[in-house]
Coordinates of C-alpha atoms and ligand atoms in Angstrom, one line a residue:
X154 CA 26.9 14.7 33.1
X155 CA 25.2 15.7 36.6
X156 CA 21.4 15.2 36.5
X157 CA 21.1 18.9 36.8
X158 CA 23.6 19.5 33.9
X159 CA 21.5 17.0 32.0
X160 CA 18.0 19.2 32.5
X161 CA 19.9 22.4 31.2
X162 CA 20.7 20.9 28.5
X163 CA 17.4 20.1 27.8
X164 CA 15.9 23.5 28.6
X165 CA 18.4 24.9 26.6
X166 CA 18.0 22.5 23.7
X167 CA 13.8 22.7 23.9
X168 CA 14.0 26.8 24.3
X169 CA 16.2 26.6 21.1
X170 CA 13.3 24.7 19.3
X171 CA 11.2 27.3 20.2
X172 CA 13.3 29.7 18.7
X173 CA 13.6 27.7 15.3
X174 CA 9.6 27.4 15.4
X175 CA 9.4 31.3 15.8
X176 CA 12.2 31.9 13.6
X177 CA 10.7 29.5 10.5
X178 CA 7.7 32.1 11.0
X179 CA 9.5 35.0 10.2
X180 CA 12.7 34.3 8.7
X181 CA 13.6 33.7 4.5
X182 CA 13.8 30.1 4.1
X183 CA 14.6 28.6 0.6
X184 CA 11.4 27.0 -1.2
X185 CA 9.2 29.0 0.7
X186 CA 6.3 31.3 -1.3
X187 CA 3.1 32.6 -0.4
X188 CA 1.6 31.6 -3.7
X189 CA 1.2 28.0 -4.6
X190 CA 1.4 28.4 -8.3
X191 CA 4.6 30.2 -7.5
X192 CA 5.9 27.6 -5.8
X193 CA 5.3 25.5 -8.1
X194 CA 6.7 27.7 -11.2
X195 CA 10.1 27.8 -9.0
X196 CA 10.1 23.9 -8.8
X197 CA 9.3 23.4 -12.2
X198 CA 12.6 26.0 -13.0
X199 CA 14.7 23.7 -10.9
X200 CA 13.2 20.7 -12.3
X201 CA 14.8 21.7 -15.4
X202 CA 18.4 21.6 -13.9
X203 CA 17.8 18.4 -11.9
X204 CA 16.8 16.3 -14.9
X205 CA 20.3 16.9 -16.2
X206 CA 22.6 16.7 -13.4
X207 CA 24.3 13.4 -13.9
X208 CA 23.2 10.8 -11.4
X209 CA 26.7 11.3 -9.7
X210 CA 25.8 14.9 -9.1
X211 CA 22.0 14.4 -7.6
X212 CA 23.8 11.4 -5.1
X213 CA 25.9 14.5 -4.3
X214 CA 22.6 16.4 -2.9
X215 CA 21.4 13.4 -1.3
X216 CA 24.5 12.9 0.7
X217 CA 24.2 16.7 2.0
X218 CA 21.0 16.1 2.6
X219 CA 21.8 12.7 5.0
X220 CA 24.6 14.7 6.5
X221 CA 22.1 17.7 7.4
X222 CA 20.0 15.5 8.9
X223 CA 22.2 13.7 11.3
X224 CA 22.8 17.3 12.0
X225 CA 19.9 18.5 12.7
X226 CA 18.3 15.3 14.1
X227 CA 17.5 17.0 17.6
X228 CA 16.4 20.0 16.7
X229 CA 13.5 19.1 14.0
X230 CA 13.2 16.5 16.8
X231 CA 12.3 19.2 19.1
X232 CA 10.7 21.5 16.8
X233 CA 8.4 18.3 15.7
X234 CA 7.3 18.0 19.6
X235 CA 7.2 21.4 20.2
X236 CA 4.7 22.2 16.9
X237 CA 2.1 19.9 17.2
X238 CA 2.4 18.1 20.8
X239 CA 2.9 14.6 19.7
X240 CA 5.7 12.3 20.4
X241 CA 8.7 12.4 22.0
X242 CA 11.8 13.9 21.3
X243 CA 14.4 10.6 21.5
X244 CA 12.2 8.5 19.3
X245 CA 12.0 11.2 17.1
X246 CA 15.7 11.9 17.1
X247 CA 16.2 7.8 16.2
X248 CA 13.4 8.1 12.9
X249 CA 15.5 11.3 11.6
X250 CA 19.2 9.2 11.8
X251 CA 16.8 6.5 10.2
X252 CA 16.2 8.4 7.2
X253 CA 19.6 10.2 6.8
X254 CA 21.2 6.2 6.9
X255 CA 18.6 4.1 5.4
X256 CA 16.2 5.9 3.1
X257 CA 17.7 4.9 -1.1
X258 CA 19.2 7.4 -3.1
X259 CA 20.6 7.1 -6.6
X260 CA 21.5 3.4 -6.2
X261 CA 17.2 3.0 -6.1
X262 CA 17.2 3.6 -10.4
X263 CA 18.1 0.7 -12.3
X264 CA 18.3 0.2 -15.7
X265 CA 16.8 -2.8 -18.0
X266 CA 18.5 -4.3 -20.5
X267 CA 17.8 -6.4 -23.1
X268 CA 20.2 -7.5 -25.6
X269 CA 19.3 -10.4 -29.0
X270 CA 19.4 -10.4 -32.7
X271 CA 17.3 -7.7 -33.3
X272 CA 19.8 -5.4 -31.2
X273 CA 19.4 -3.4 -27.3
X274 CA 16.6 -2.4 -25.6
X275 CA 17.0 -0.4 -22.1
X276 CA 14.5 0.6 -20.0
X277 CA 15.4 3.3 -18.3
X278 CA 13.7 5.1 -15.4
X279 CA 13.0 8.4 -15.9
X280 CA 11.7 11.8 -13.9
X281 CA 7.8 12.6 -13.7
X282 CA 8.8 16.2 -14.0
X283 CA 7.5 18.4 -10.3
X284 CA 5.8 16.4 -8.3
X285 CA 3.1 16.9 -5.6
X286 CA 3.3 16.1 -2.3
X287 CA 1.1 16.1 1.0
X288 CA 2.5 15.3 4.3
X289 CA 0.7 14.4 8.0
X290 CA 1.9 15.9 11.3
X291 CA 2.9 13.0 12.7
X292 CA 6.5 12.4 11.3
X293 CA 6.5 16.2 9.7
X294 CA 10.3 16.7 9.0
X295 CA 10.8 13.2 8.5
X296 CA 8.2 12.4 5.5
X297 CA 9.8 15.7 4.0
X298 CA 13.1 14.4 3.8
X299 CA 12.5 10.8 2.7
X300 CA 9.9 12.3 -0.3
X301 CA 12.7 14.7 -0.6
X302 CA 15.2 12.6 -1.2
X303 CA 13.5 9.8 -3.2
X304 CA 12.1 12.1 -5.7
X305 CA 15.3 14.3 -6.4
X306 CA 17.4 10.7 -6.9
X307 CA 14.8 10.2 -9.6
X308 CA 15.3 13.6 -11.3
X309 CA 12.0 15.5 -9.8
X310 CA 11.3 18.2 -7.9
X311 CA 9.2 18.6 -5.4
X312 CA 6.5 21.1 -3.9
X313 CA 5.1 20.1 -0.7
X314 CA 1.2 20.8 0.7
X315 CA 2.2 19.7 4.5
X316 CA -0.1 19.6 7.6
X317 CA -0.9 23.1 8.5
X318 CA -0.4 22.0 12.2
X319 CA 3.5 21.3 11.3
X320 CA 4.3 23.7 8.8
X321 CA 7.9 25.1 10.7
X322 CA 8.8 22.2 11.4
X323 CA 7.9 20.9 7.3
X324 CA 10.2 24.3 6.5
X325 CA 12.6 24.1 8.4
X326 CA 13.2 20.9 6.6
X327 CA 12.6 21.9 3.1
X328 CA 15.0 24.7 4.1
X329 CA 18.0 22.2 4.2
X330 CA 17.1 20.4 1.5
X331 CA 17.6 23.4 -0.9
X332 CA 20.9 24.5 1.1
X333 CA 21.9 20.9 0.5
X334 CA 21.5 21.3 -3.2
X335 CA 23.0 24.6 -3.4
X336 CA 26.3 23.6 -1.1
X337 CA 26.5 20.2 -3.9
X338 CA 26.3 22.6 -6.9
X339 CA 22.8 22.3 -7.7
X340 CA 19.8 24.6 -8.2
X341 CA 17.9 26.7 -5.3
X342 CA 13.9 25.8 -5.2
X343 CA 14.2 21.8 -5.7
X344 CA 11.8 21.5 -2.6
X345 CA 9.2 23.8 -2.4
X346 CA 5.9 25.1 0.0
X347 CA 3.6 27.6 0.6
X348 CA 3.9 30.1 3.9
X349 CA 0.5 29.1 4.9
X350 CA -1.0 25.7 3.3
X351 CA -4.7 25.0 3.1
X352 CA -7.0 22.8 2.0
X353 CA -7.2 25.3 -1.0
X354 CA -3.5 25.4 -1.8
X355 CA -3.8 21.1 -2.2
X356 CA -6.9 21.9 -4.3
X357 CA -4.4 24.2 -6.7
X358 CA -1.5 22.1 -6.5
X359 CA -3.8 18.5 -7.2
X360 CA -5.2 20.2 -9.8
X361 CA -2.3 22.1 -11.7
X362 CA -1.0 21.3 -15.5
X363 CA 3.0 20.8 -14.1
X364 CA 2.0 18.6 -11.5
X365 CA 1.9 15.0 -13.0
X366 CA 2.1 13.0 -9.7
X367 CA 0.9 13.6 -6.8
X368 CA 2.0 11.3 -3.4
X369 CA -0.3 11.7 -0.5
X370 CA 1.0 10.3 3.4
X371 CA -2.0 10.6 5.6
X372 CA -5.6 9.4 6.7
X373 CA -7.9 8.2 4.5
X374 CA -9.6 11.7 3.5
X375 CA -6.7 13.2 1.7
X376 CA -6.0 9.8 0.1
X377 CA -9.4 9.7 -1.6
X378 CA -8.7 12.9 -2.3
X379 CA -5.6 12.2 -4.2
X380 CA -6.6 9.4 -6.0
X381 CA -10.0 11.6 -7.7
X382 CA -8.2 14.1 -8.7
X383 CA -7.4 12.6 -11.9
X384 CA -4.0 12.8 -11.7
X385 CA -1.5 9.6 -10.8
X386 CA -1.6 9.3 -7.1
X387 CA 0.8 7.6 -4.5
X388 CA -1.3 6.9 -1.9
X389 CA -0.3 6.1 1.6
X390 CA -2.9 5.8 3.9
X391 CA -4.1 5.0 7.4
X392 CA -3.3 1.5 9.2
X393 CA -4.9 0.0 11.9
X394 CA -1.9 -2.9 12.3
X395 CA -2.9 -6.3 14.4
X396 CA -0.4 -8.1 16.4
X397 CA -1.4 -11.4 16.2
X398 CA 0.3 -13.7 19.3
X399 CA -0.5 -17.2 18.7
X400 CA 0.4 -20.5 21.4
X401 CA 3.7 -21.0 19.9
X402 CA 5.5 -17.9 20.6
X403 CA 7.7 -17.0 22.8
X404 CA 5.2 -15.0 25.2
X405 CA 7.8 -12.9 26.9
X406 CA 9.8 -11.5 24.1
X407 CA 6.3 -11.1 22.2
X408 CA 5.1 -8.9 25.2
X409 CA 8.2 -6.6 24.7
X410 CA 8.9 -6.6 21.5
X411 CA 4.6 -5.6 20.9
X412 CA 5.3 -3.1 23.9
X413 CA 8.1 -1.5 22.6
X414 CA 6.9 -0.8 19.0
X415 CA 3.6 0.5 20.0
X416 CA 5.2 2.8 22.4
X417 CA 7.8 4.3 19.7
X418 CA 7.1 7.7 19.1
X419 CA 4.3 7.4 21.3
X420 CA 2.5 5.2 18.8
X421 CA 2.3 7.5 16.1
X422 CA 3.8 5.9 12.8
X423 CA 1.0 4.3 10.9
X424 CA 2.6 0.8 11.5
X425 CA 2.9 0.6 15.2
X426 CA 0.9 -2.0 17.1
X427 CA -2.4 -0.7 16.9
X428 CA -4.3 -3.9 19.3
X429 CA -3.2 -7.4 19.6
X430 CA -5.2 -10.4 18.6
X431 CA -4.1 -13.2 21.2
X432 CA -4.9 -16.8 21.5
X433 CA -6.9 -18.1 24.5
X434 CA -4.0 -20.0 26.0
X435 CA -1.6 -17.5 26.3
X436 CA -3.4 -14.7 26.5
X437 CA -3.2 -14.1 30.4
X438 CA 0.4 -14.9 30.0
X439 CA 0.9 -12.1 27.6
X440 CA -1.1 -9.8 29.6
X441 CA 1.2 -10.7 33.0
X442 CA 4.3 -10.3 31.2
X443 CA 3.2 -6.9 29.8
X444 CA 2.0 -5.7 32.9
X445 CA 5.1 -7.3 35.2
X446 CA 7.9 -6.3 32.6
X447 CA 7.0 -3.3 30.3
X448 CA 5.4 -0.8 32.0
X449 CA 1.8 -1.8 31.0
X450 CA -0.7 -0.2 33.1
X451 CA -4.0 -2.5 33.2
X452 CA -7.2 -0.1 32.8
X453 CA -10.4 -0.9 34.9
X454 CA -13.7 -1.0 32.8
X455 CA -14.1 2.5 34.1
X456 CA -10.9 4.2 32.8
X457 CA -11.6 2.2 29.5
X458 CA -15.0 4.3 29.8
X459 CA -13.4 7.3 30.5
X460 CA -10.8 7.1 28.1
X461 CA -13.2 6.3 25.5
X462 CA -14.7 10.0 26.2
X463 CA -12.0 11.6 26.3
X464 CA -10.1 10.3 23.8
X465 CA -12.4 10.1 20.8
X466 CA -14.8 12.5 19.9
X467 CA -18.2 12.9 17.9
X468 CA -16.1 14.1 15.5
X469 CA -13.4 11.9 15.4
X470 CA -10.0 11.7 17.2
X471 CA -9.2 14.1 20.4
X472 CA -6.1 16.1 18.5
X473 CA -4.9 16.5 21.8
X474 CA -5.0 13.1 22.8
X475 CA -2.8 11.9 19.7
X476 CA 1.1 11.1 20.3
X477 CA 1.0 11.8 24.1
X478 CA 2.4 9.4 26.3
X479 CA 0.6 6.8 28.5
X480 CA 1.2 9.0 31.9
X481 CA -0.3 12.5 30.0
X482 CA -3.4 10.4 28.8
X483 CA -4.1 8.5 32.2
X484 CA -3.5 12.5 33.8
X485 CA -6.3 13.5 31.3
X486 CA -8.6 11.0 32.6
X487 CA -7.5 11.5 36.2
X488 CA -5.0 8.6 37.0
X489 CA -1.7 9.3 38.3
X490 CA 0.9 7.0 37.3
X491 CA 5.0 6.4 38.0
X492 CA 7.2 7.5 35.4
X493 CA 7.9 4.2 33.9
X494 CA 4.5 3.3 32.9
X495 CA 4.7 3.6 29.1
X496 CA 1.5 2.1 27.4
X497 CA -2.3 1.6 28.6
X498 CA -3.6 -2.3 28.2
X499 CA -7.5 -3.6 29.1
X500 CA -9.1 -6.6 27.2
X501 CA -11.8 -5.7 25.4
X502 CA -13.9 -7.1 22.6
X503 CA -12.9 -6.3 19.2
X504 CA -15.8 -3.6 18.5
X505 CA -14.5 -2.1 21.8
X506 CA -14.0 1.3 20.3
X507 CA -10.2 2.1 21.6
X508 CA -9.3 -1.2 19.8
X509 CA -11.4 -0.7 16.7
X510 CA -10.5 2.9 16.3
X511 CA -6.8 3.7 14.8
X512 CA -5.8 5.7 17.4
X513 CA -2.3 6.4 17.4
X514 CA -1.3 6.7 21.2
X515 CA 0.1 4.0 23.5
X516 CA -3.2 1.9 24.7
X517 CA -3.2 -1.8 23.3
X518 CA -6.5 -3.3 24.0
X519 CA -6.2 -7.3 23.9
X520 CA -8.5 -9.4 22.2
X521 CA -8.8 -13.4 22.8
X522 CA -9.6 -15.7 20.1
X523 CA -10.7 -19.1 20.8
X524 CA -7.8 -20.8 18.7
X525 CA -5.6 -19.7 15.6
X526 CA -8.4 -19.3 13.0
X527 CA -10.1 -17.4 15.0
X528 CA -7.6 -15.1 15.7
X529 CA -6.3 -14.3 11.6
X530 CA -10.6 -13.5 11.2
X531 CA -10.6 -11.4 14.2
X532 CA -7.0 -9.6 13.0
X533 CA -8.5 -8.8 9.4
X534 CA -11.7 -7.7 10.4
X535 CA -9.3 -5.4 12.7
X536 CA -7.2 -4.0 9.8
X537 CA -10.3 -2.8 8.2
X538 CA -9.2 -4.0 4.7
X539 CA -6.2 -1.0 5.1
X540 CA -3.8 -3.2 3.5
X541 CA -1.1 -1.2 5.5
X542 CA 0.7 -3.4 8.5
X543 CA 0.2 -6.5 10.6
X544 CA 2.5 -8.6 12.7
X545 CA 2.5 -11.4 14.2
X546 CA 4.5 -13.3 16.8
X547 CA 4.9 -17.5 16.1
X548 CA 7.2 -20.3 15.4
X549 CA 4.4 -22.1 13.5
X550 CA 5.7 -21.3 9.7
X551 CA 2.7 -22.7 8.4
X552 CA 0.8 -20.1 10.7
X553 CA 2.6 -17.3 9.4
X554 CA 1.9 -18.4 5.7
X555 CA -1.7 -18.4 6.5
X556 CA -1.9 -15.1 8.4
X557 CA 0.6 -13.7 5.8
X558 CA -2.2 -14.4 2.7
X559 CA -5.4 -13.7 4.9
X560 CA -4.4 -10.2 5.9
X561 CA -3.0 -9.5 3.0
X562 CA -0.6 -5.9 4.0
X563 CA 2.3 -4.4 2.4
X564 CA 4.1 -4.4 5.5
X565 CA 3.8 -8.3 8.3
X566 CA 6.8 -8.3 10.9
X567 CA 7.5 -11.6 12.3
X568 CA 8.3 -11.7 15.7
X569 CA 9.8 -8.3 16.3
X570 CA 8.4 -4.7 16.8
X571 CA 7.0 -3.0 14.1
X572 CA 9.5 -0.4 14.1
X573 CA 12.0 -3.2 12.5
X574 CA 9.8 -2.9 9.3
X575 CA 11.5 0.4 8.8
X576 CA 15.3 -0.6 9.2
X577 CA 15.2 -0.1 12.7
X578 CA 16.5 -3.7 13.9
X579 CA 15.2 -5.2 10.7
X580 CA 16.9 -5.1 7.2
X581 CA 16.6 -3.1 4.0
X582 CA 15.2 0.4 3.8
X583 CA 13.8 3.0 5.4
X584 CA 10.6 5.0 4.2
X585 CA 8.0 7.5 6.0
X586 CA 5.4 6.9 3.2
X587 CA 4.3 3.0 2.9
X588 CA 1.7 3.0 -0.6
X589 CA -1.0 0.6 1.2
X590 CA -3.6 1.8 -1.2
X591 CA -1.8 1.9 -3.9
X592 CA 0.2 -0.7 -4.2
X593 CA 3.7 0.7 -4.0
X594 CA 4.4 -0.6 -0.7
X595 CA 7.4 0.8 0.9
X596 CA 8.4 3.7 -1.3
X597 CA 11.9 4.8 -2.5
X598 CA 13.3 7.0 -5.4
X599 CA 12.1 4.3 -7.9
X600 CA 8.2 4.7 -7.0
X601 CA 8.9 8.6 -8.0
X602 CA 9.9 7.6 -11.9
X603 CA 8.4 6.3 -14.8
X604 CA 9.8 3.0 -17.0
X605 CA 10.9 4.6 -20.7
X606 CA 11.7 2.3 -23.6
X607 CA 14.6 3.2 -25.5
X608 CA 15.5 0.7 -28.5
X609 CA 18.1 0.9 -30.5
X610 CA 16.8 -1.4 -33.6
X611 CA 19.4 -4.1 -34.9
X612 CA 22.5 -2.6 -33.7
X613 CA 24.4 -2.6 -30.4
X614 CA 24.3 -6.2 -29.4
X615 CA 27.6 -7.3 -29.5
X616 CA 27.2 -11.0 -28.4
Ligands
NAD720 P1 -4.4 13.7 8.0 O1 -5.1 12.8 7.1 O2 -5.2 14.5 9.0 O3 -3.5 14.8 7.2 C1 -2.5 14.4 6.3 C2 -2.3 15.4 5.3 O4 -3.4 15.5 4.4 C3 -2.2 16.8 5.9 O5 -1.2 17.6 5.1 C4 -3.6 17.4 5.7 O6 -3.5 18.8 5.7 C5 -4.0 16.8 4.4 N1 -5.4 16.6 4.2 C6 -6.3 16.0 5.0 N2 -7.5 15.9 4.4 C7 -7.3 16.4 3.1 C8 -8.2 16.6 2.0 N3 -9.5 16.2 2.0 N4 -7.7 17.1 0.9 C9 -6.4 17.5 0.8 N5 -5.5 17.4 1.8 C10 -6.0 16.8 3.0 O7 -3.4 12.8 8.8 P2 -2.4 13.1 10.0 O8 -3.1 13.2 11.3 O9 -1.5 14.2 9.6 O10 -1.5 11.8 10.0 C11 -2.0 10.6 10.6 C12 -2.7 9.7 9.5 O11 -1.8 9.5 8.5 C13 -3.0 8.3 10.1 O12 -4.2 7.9 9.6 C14 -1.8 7.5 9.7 O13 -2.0 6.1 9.6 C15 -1.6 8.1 8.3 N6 -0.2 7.9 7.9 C16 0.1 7.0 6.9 C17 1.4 6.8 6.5 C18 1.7 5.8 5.5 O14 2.9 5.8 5.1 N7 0.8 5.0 5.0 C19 2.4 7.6 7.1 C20 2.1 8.5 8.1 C21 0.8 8.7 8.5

């Protein structure tokens, strides 16, 4: 294709996502009410045909739903981008094929068995009936469909509160997953939203009778506000994930493989490289190679400054700021860079405010530690007690083991990007909401049931 075939496309492709975003507005979508409670009535009706489709028939959904999604990759790529002006479209398209491949079905429910004298015992995992879930704008379509699919494999429903700043894109993924269970055979309504969700419509939904479990993705407010509700509560909460480099590492491949996860999706997922902890000794080696090889652009005190200004406000994060790419920030602060330059790097001390802060956009601030021990205390203090991600980059197995215990996450990647924590380059599954608070850890249709006991006294064991 001729470079000037290519940008057509793309015009064509982003104009399209523009469409979808005005359409969602307007358009009947399935799952979609302007009441809460109605919402949730319609999910609760659904729930009721779910919990007796045979496991065969909800895998049948599930692989509509993976097949939609492949399909539609680039357009809730788009529409993602297009809604709420984070991240970038290729990444994006990569975490949708990631959940349509990698995020559990059916095969996620297992049953217990136990078998003596005294006869068979199963322990079976069963539905919690509708449940409740709230979603962030940064990976909008994508935490839809992996809740989505998750909680149908384990015989809920679902009724979704997502970020108001996202909501077509949120629909337009609910949409498929009820023409997914329609085209397998099943019900209409097994994911459900509100036209226009609010802080209010949570409230209703965290506090309704048919609403036994709630799973909240997001920063640390809605989390709290999840877990006093006084209802069960998932909760998957903010990160503010160390890469810890120490002497033994292989410097260059650390620099690239730290550069290329914070970059993804313009740092947004809650498990990217947030700031790196680096050893004295190879600290200025780490720095060259990240500056020479991966499109690192080094920040002089006084960009830091204004970066710090324009990027975080009394109030919190700059909204605008979040997802954009390295070139877009340094442009807001007044430096014009080459295309290629991909992620913003300074050293700084680890109070420094763009290293202490979770901000979720590409600047990696690098902080030296006299020696090993010094770096795992300076990478905790870093993670804030988050209990989400760290990484680390060493050959020392013994250092691992240590940094492993001290920091204490649900997710450590050793000596790869972070992105491999989700399937991408690394193994086992894929998930958009990682429990840190809660203890889950990476979450998958099991983490949406509850155990039953179901005993059948003296009989049945045939040994
Ligand atoms: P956010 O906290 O602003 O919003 C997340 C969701 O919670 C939205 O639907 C929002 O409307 C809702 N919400 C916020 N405060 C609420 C409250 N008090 N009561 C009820 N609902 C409330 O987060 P965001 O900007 O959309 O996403 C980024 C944040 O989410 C980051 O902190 C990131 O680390 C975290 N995150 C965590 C995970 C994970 O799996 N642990 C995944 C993605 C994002």
């Amino acid at each position: 294709m001729s470079v000037s075939e290519k940008m057509v496309q793309e015009v064509v492709q982003e104009v399209m996502a523009k469409m979808q975003i005005a359409n969602a507005a307007t358009e009947k979508h399935h799952g979609v009410f302007a009441d809460m409670n109605d919402a949730i009535a319609a999910a609760k009706k659904a729930q009721q045909v779910v919990r007796n489709l045979s496991m065969d028939q909800r895998e049948k959904i599930i692989s509509i739903i993976r097949k939609k999604t492949h399909e539609n990759a680039e357009i809730m790529a788009r529409m993602g981008v297009n809604e709420t002006g984070m991240g970038n479209v290729g990444d994006k398209i990569l975490k949708h094929h990631l959940v349509a491949d990698k995020v559990p079905g059916t095969e996620d429910i297992r049953t217990e068995a136990y078998s003596g004298d005294r006869g068979l015992t199963l322990v079976e995992m069963g539905p919690f009936g509708v449940i409740g879930a709230i979603t962030p704008c940064t990976n909008p379509s994508e935490t839809v469909l992996c809740n989505a699919m998750g909680m149908i494999a384990g015989g809920n429903t679902v009724v979704f509160n997502p970020h108001p700043q996202a909501i077509r894109t949120s629909i337009y993924a609910i949409n498929m997953i009820n023409e997914a269970s329609l085209e397998a055979g099943g019900p209409d309504n097994v994911a459900c939203t509100v036209e226009n969700p609010t802080l209010d419509t949570s409230g209703i939904m965290m506090h309704h009778k048919d609403i036994p479990l709630i799973a909240a993705t997001g920063g640390p407010g809605v989390v709290t506000a999840v877990l006093s509700s006084g209802k069960r509560g998932i909760g998957a909460g903010a990160g503010n994930p160390p890469a810890l480099v120490d002497e033994t590492a292989d410097i260059r491949k650390a620099a690239q493989d730290i550069v290329n996860g914070c970059t993804f999706d313009n740092n947004l997922p809650c498990i990217a490289e947030k700031e790196i902890v680096a050893v004295d000794t190879v600290a200025d080696e780490l720095m060259h190679y990240m500056i020479a090889e991966q499109g690192c652009y080094l920040a002089s005190k006084e960009e830091q400054e204004r970066l710090i200004h324009t990027v975080i406000t009394p109030k919190g994060l700059n909204r605008a700021c979040v997802g954009r790419s390295a070139k877009v920030l340094l442009e807001m602060i007044g430096v014009t860079v080459e295309d290629n330059i991909r992620c913003i790097v300074f050293e700084g001390e680890k109070e420094h405010p763009l290293i202490t802060t979770e901000l979720m956009m590409p600047i990696l601030g690098v902080v030296r530690a006299k020696d090993f021990e010094d770096a795992v205390e300076k990478a905790v203090w870093l993670e804030h007690g988050n209990r989400h991600s760290a990484h680390i980059h060493s050959k020392n197995v013994d250092h691992i083991t240590t940094y492993a215990k001290a920091i204490d996450t649900a997710i450590l990647v050793k000596n790869g990007p972070s992105y491999s924590a989700l399937g991408f380059g690394g193994e086992s599954i894929c998930t958009f909401t990682i429990a840190s608070r809660t203890g889950e850890g990476l979450t998958s249709a099991a983490s949406f049931t509850k155990k039953r006991r179901c005993v059948m006294s003296d009989s049945l064991c045939i040994r």
